[in-house]
Amino acid sequence: MIISGVQWVAATLIGQMDNREYASIILIGLLAIYLLAKGKLLSVIKSLTVVIKLALNPKILIPALILMTYSAFLIYIAFECGFWNTGILLDTILEVVFVGFPSIYILLLRQHRSLQLKTN
């Protein structure tokens, strides 16, 4: 059941990709091949594990989970009202990643700066 759901999401996303996304995947693949040829892929993978460990910090993970839950709730409501369908799944994911997460970062940065100003 879960695998068929994952297959459906993958097929839907692949069906919605255009040349720009395919070009990005090809460039990332070429970069990985280059790093593998230079013997630096292992150091990049080690660096990525550090980044993943930092991303799993509760200070980052909790706001990200709140954003994803909020987005899923809004998408469900829009789907039930007929404003959203699976034809815009890729656009929705890209919007959450490239608009939602930076917005949270900006908000948290402003709150941090305002706290610094109040304490000084």
PDB file of C-alpha atoms in Angstrom:
ATOM      1  CA  MET A   1       0.000   0.000   0.000  1.00  0.00           C
ATOM      2  CA  ILE A   2       2.731   2.454   0.968  1.00  0.00           C
ATOM      3  CA  ILE A   3       4.913   1.436  -1.975  1.00  0.00           C
ATOM      4  CA  SER A   4       2.078   1.992  -4.432  1.00  0.00           C
ATOM      5  CA  GLY A   5       1.544   5.451  -2.900  1.00  0.00           C
ATOM      6  CA  VAL A   6       5.234   6.253  -3.259  1.00  0.00           C
ATOM      7  CA  GLN A   7       5.174   4.992  -6.841  1.00  0.00           C
ATOM      8  CA  TRP A   8       2.162   7.203  -7.559  1.00  0.00           C
ATOM      9  CA  VAL A   9       3.885  10.292  -6.122  1.00  0.00           C
ATOM     10  CA  ALA A  10       7.084   9.532  -8.060  1.00  0.00           C
ATOM     11  CA  ALA A  11       5.163   8.994 -11.306  1.00  0.00           C
ATOM     12  CA  THR A  12       3.180  12.196 -10.755  1.00  0.00           C
ATOM     13  CA  LEU A  13       6.312  14.241 -10.071  1.00  0.00           C
ATOM     14  CA  ILE A  14       8.172  12.799 -13.054  1.00  0.00           C
ATOM     15  CA  GLY A  15       5.164  13.496 -15.262  1.00  0.00           C
ATOM     16  CA  GLN A  16       5.178  17.152 -14.185  1.00  0.00           C
ATOM     17  CA  MET A  17       8.888  17.779 -14.703  1.00  0.00           C
ATOM     18  CA  ASP A  18       9.992  19.947 -17.578  1.00  0.00           C
ATOM     19  CA  ASN A  19      13.358  20.441 -19.290  1.00  0.00           C
ATOM     20  CA  ARG A  20      14.631  22.753 -16.549  1.00  0.00           C
ATOM     21  CA  GLU A  21      14.230  20.094 -13.865  1.00  0.00           C
ATOM     22  CA  TYR A  22      15.758  17.424 -16.118  1.00  0.00           C
ATOM     23  CA  ALA A  23      18.726  19.728 -16.790  1.00  0.00           C
ATOM     24  CA  SER A  24      19.205  20.280 -13.054  1.00  0.00           C
ATOM     25  CA  ILE A  25      19.205  16.537 -12.399  1.00  0.00           C
ATOM     26  CA  ILE A  26      21.734  15.994 -15.205  1.00  0.00           C
ATOM     27  CA  LEU A  27      24.022  18.742 -13.859  1.00  0.00           C
ATOM     28  CA  ILE A  28      23.863  17.339 -10.326  1.00  0.00           C
ATOM     29  CA  GLY A  29      24.680  13.894 -11.735  1.00  0.00           C
ATOM     30  CA  LEU A  30      27.633  15.289 -13.689  1.00  0.00           C
ATOM     31  CA  LEU A  31      28.887  17.041 -10.553  1.00  0.00           C
ATOM     32  CA  ALA A  32      28.653  13.761  -8.620  1.00  0.00           C
ATOM     33  CA  ILE A  33      30.575  11.952 -11.376  1.00  0.00           C
ATOM     34  CA  TYR A  34      33.243  14.687 -11.365  1.00  0.00           C
ATOM     35  CA  LEU A  35      33.612  14.500  -7.587  1.00  0.00           C
ATOM     36  CA  LEU A  36      33.776  10.720  -7.769  1.00  0.00           C
ATOM     37  CA  ALA A  37      36.501  10.907 -10.424  1.00  0.00           C
ATOM     38  CA  LYS A  38      38.508  13.375  -8.327  1.00  0.00           C
ATOM     39  CA  GLY A  39      38.109  11.228  -5.240  1.00  0.00           C
ATOM     40  CA  LYS A  40      36.329  13.984  -3.323  1.00  0.00           C
ATOM     41  CA  LEU A  41      32.858  12.459  -3.271  1.00  0.00           C
ATOM     42  CA  LEU A  42      33.505  10.797   0.085  1.00  0.00           C
ATOM     43  CA  SER A  43      34.408  14.126   1.714  1.00  0.00           C
ATOM     44  CA  VAL A  44      31.266  15.694   0.242  1.00  0.00           C
ATOM     45  CA  ILE A  45      29.165  12.836   1.629  1.00  0.00           C
ATOM     46  CA  LYS A  46      30.782  13.280   5.058  1.00  0.00           C
ATOM     47  CA  SER A  47      29.984  16.993   4.917  1.00  0.00           C
ATOM     48  CA  LEU A  48      26.393  16.219   3.977  1.00  0.00           C
ATOM     49  CA  THR A  49      26.051  13.943   6.995  1.00  0.00           C
ATOM     50  CA  VAL A  50      27.113  16.855   9.202  1.00  0.00           C
ATOM     51  CA  VAL A  51      24.530  19.088   7.516  1.00  0.00           C
ATOM     52  CA  ILE A  52      21.834  16.441   8.005  1.00  0.00           C
ATOM     53  CA  LYS A  53      22.716  16.104  11.702  1.00  0.00           C
ATOM     54  CA  LEU A  54      22.449  19.875  12.093  1.00  0.00           C
ATOM     55  CA  ALA A  55      19.118  19.925  10.248  1.00  0.00           C
ATOM     56  CA  LEU A  56      17.750  17.366  12.710  1.00  0.00           C
ATOM     57  CA  ASN A  57      18.360  19.801  15.565  1.00  0.00           C
ATOM     58  CA  PRO A  58      15.003  20.477  17.278  1.00  0.00           C
ATOM     59  CA  LYS A  59      15.424  24.237  16.765  1.00  0.00           C
ATOM     60  CA  ILE A  60      15.308  23.608  13.017  1.00  0.00           C
ATOM     61  CA  LEU A  61      13.233  20.440  12.870  1.00  0.00           C
ATOM     62  CA  ILE A  62      10.222  21.690  14.866  1.00  0.00           C
ATOM     63  CA  PRO A  63       9.561  24.817  12.717  1.00  0.00           C
ATOM     64  CA  ALA A  64      10.046  22.709   9.577  1.00  0.00           C
ATOM     65  CA  LEU A  65       7.511  20.147  10.792  1.00  0.00           C
ATOM     66  CA  ILE A  66       5.088  22.934  11.698  1.00  0.00           C
ATOM     67  CA  LEU A  67       5.450  24.400   8.191  1.00  0.00           C
ATOM     68  CA  MET A  68       4.907  21.037   6.522  1.00  0.00           C
ATOM     69  CA  THR A  69       1.877  20.257   8.714  1.00  0.00           C
ATOM     70  CA  TYR A  70       0.398  23.689   8.039  1.00  0.00           C
ATOM     71  CA  SER A  71       1.017  23.314   4.306  1.00  0.00           C
ATOM     72  CA  ALA A  72      -0.527  19.837   4.262  1.00  0.00           C
ATOM     73  CA  PHE A  73      -3.585  21.178   6.095  1.00  0.00           C
ATOM     74  CA  LEU A  74      -4.003  24.040   3.613  1.00  0.00           C
ATOM     75  CA  ILE A  75      -3.538  21.695   0.655  1.00  0.00           C
ATOM     76  CA  TYR A  76      -6.150  19.316   2.069  1.00  0.00           C
ATOM     77  CA  ILE A  77      -8.648  22.154   2.562  1.00  0.00           C
ATOM     78  CA  ALA A  78      -7.951  23.470  -0.948  1.00  0.00           C
ATOM     79  CA  PHE A  79      -8.353  19.945  -2.350  1.00  0.00           C
ATOM     80  CA  GLU A  80     -11.682  19.463  -0.597  1.00  0.00           C
ATOM     81  CA  CYS A  81     -12.896  22.831  -1.916  1.00  0.00           C
ATOM     82  CA  GLY A  82     -11.765  21.977  -5.442  1.00  0.00           C
ATOM     83  CA  PHE A  83      -8.993  24.591  -5.644  1.00  0.00           C
ATOM     84  CA  TRP A  84      -6.096  22.110  -5.677  1.00  0.00           C
ATOM     85  CA  ASN A  85      -5.414  18.921  -7.623  1.00  0.00           C
ATOM     86  CA  THR A  86      -2.477  16.618  -8.227  1.00  0.00           C
ATOM     87  CA  GLY A  87      -1.642  18.436 -11.443  1.00  0.00           C
ATOM     88  CA  ILE A  88       0.144  21.082  -9.382  1.00  0.00           C
ATOM     89  CA  LEU A  89       1.876  18.735  -6.924  1.00  0.00           C
ATOM     90  CA  LEU A  90       5.402  19.597  -8.092  1.00  0.00           C
ATOM     91  CA  ASP A  91       4.685  23.338  -7.978  1.00  0.00           C
ATOM     92  CA  THR A  92       3.279  22.957  -4.478  1.00  0.00           C
ATOM     93  CA  ILE A  93       6.355  21.094  -3.235  1.00  0.00           C
ATOM     94  CA  LEU A  94       8.691  23.648  -4.822  1.00  0.00           C
ATOM     95  CA  GLU A  95       6.729  26.514  -3.266  1.00  0.00           C
ATOM     96  CA  VAL A  96       6.890  25.015   0.214  1.00  0.00           C
ATOM     97  CA  VAL A  97      10.630  24.360  -0.115  1.00  0.00           C
ATOM     98  CA  PHE A  98      11.703  27.605  -1.803  1.00  0.00           C
ATOM     99  CA  VAL A  99       9.165  30.029  -0.297  1.00  0.00           C
ATOM    100  CA  GLY A 100       8.054  28.486   2.980  1.00  0.00           C
ATOM    101  CA  PHE A 101      11.411  27.515   4.441  1.00  0.00           C
ATOM    102  CA  PRO A 102      13.159  30.821   3.567  1.00  0.00           C
ATOM    103  CA  SER A 103      10.186  32.700   5.036  1.00  0.00           C
ATOM    104  CA  ILE A 104      10.578  30.812   8.305  1.00  0.00           C
ATOM    105  CA  TYR A 105      14.313  31.572   8.267  1.00  0.00           C
ATOM    106  CA  ILE A 106      13.657  35.299   7.781  1.00  0.00           C
ATOM    107  CA  LEU A 107      11.054  35.308  10.555  1.00  0.00           C
ATOM    108  CA  LEU A 108      13.339  33.512  13.000  1.00  0.00           C
ATOM    109  CA  LEU A 109      16.236  35.804  12.092  1.00  0.00           C
ATOM    110  CA  ARG A 110      14.108  38.892  12.799  1.00  0.00           C
ATOM    111  CA  GLN A 111      12.946  37.469  16.120  1.00  0.00           C
ATOM    112  CA  HIS A 112      16.532  36.683  17.085  1.00  0.00           C
ATOM    113  CA  ARG A 113      17.670  40.211  16.201  1.00  0.00           C
ATOM    114  CA  SER A 114      14.803  41.819  18.115  1.00  0.00           C
ATOM    115  CA  LEU A 115      15.689  39.726  21.177  1.00  0.00           C
ATOM    116  CA  GLN A 116      19.312  40.866  20.880  1.00  0.00           C
ATOM    117  CA  LEU A 117      18.204  44.510  20.719  1.00  0.00           C
ATOM    118  CA  LYS A 118      16.003  44.116  23.804  1.00  0.00           C
ATOM    119  CA  THR A 119      18.783  42.540  25.861  1.00  0.00           C
ATOM    120  CA  ASN A 120      21.396  45.169  24.920  1.00  0.00           C
TER     121      ASN A 120
END
